[in-house]
Coordinates of C-alpha atoms in Angstrom, one line a residue:
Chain A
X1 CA 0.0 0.0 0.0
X2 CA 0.9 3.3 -0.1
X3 CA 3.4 4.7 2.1
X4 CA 4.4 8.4 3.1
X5 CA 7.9 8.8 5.3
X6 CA 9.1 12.2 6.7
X7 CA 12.7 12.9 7.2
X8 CA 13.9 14.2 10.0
X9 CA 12.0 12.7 12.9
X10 CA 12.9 15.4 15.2
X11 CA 15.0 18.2 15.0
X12 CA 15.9 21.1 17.5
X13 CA 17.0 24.0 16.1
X14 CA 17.5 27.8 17.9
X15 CA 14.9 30.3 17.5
X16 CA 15.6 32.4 14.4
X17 CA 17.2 29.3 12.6
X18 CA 15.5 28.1 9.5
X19 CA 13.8 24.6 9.3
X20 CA 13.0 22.0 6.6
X21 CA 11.1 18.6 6.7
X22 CA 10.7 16.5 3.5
X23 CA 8.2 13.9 2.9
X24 CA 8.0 11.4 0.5
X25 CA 5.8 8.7 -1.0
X26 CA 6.0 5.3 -2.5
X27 CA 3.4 6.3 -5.5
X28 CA 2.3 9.2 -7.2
X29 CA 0.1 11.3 -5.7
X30 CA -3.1 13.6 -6.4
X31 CA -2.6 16.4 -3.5
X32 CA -0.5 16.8 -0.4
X33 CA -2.0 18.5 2.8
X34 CA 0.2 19.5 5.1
X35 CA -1.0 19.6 9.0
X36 CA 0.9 21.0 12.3
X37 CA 0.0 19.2 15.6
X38 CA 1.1 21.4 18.9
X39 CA 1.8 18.4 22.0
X40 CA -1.4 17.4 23.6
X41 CA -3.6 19.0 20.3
X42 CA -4.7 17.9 16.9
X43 CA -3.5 17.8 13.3
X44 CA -4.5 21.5 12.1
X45 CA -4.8 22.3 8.4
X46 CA -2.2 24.4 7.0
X47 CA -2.3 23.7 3.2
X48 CA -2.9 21.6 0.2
X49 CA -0.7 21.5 -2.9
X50 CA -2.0 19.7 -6.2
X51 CA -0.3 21.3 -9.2
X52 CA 3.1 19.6 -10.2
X53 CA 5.9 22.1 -9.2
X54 CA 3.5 24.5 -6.7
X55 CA 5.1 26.2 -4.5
X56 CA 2.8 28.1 -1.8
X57 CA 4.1 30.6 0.6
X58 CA 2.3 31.6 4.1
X59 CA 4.2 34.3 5.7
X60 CA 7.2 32.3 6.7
X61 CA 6.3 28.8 5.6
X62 CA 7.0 27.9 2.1
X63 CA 5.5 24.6 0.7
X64 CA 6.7 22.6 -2.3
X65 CA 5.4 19.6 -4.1
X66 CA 7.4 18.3 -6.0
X67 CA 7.7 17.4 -10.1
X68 CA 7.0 14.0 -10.1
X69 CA 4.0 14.4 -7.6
X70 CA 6.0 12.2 -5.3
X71 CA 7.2 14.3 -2.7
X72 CA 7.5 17.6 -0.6
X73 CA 8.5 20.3 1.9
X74 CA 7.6 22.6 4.1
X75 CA 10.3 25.1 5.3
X76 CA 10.2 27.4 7.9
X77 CA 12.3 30.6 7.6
X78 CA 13.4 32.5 11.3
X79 CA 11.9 29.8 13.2
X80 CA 9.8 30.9 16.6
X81 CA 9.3 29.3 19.6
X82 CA 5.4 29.2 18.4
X83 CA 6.3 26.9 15.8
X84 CA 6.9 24.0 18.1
X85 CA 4.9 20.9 17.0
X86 CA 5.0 17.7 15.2
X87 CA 4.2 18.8 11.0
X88 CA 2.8 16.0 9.0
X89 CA 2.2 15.5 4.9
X90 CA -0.8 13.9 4.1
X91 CA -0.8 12.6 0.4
X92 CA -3.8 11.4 -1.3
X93 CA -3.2 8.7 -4.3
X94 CA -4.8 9.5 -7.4
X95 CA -8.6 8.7 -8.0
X96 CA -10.6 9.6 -4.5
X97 CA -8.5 7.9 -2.4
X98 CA -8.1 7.9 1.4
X99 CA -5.6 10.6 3.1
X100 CA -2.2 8.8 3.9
X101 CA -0.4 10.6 6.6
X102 CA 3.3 10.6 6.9
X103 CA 5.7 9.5 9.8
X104 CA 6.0 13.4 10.9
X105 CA 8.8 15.6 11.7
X106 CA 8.6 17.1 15.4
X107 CA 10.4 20.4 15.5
X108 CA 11.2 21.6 19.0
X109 CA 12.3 25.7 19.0
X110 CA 14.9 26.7 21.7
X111 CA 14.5 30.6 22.7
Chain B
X1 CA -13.2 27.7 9.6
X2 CA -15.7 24.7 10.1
X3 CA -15.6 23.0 13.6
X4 CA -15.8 19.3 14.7
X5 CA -16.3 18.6 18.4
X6 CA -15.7 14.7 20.3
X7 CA -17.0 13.6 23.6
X8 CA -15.8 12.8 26.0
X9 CA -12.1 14.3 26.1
X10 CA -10.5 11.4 27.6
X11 CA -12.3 8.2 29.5
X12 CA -10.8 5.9 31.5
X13 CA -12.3 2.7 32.1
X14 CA -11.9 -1.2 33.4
X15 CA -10.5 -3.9 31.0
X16 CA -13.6 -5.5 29.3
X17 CA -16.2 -2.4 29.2
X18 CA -17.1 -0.4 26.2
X19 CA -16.5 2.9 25.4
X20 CA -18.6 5.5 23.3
X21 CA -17.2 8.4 21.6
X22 CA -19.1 11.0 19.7
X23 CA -17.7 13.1 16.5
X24 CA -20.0 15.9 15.4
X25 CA -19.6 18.6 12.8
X26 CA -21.3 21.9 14.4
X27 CA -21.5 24.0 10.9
X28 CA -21.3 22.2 8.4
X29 CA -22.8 18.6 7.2
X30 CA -20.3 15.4 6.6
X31 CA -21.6 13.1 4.7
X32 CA -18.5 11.4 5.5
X33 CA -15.7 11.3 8.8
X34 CA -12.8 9.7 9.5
X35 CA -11.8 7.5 12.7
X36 CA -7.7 7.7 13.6
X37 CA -5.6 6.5 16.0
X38 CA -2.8 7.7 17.4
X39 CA 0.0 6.4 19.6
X40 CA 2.5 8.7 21.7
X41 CA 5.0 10.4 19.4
X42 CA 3.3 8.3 16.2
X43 CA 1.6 9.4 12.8
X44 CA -2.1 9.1 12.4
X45 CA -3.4 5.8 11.3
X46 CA -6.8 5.2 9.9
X47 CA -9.3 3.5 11.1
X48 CA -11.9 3.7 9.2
X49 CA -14.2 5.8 6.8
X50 CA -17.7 6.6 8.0
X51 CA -20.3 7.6 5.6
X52 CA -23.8 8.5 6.4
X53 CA -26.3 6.2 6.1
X54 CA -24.1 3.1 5.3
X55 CA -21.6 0.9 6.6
X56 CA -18.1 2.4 7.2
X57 CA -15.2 1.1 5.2
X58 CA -12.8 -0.2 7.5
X59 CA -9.1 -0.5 7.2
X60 CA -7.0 -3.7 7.2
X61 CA -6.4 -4.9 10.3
X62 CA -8.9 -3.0 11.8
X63 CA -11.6 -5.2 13.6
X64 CA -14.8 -4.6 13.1
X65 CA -17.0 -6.1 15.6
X66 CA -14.3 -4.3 18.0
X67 CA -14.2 -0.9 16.9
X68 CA -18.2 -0.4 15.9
X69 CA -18.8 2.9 13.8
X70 CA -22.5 4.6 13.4
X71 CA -23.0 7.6 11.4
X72 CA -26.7 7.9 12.0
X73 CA -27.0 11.9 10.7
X74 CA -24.8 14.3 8.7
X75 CA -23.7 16.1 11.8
X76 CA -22.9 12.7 13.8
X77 CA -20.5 9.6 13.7
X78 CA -19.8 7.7 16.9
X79 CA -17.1 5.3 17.5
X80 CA -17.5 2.2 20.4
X81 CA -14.6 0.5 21.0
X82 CA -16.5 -2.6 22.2
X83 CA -14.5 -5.1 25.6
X84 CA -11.6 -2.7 25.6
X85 CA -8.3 -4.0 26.9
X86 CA -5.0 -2.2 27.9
X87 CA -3.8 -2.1 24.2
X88 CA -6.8 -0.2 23.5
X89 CA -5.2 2.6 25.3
X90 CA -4.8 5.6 22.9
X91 CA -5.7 8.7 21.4
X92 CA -8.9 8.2 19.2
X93 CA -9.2 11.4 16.6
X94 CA -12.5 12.0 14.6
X95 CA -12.2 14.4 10.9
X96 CA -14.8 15.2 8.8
X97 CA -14.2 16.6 5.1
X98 CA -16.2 20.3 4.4
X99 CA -18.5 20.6 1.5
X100 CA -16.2 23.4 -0.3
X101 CA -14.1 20.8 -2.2
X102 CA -11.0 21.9 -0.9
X103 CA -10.2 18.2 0.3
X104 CA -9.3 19.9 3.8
X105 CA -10.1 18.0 6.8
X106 CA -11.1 19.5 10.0
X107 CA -10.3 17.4 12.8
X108 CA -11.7 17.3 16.4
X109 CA -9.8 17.7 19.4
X110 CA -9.1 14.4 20.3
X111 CA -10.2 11.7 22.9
X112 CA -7.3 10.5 24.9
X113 CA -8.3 6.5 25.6
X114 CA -6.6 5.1 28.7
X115 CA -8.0 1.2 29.6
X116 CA -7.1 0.1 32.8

């Protein structure tokens, strides 16, 4: 079936540093959501990419989905402490197919 | 932005009971949620796809008869994880899709699972 991993698993960075997580999938892939989960909450919407090559910015977050459909990023430029949370890609397979979420990247934010 | 609630929060209950939790939209109608589970520090699996009206679609290696789904109304979906046991234990999230198109999933806060 299809799978989605996330690279890094964790990463603490300082605040003001920039941040990256990557996410890829075993198949090709209609749209990608991307969610951010603060500890103890739940997955909130951020975004959804579906044109090959898009890239969507939201005021420091940039989102890119790759040529191929098969992958992503979300980066974070000047990181703050508010952006602590675990960030998952959701990819959905082409035809209406279920949401697949990825293995997440947790990003802790050091003041 | 549309809003799903769950009750109860979190439960905690004996080995062998069952456990009722309720996922509602509160603006919007769903014909269809979505049932995860979550484990500390772990993605969201699915659990199964509840559609209004019908039978849900469950995932592999999902039981059934364990985990039974209702979604009796467009604004309703329940989940009753039947003769719980410590494995249970988790954190049971509830989404529902909007009716914009956007494929954007609003999920509900969450009930935290613990089975003694």
């Amino acid at each position: 079936g299809q799978q989605v991993m996330q690279i890094p698993q964790y990463q603490h960075v300082q605040e003001g540093e920039d941040f990256t997580t990557y996410c890829n999938s075993s198949t090709t892939l209609s749209n990608i959501q991307w969610y951010k989960q603060r500890p103890g909450g739940h997955p909130v919407f951020l975004i959804q990419l579906v044109k090959s090559g898009e890239v969507k910015k939201q005021k420091r977050l940039t989102f890119q989905f790759g040529e191929a459909k098969k992958n992503s990023s979300l980066h974070i430029t000047a990181t703050q402490t508010t952006d602590v949370g675990t960030y998952f890609c959701a990819g959905r397979g082409t035809g209406f197919q279920k949401l697949v979420f990825g293995t997440g990247t947790r990003l802790l934010v050091s003041p | 932005g549309a809003v799903v609630s769950q009750h109860p929060s979190w439960v905690i209950c004996k080995s062998g009971t069952s456990v009722k939790i309720e996922c509602r939209s509160l603006d919007f109608q769903a014909t269809t949620m979505f049932w995860y589970r979550q484990f500390p520090k772990q993605s969201l699996m699915l659990m199964a796809t509840s559609n209004e009206g019908s039978k849900a679609t469950y995932e592999q290696g999902v039981e059934k008869d364990k985990f039974l789904i209702n979604h009796a109304s467009l604004t309703l979906s329940t989940l009753t994880v039947t003769s719980a046991h410590p494995e249970d234990s988790s954190f049971y999230i509830c989404s529902a899709s909007g009716t914009s198109g956007s494929g954007e999933q609003f999920f509900g806060p969450g009930t935290r699972l613990t089975v003694l």
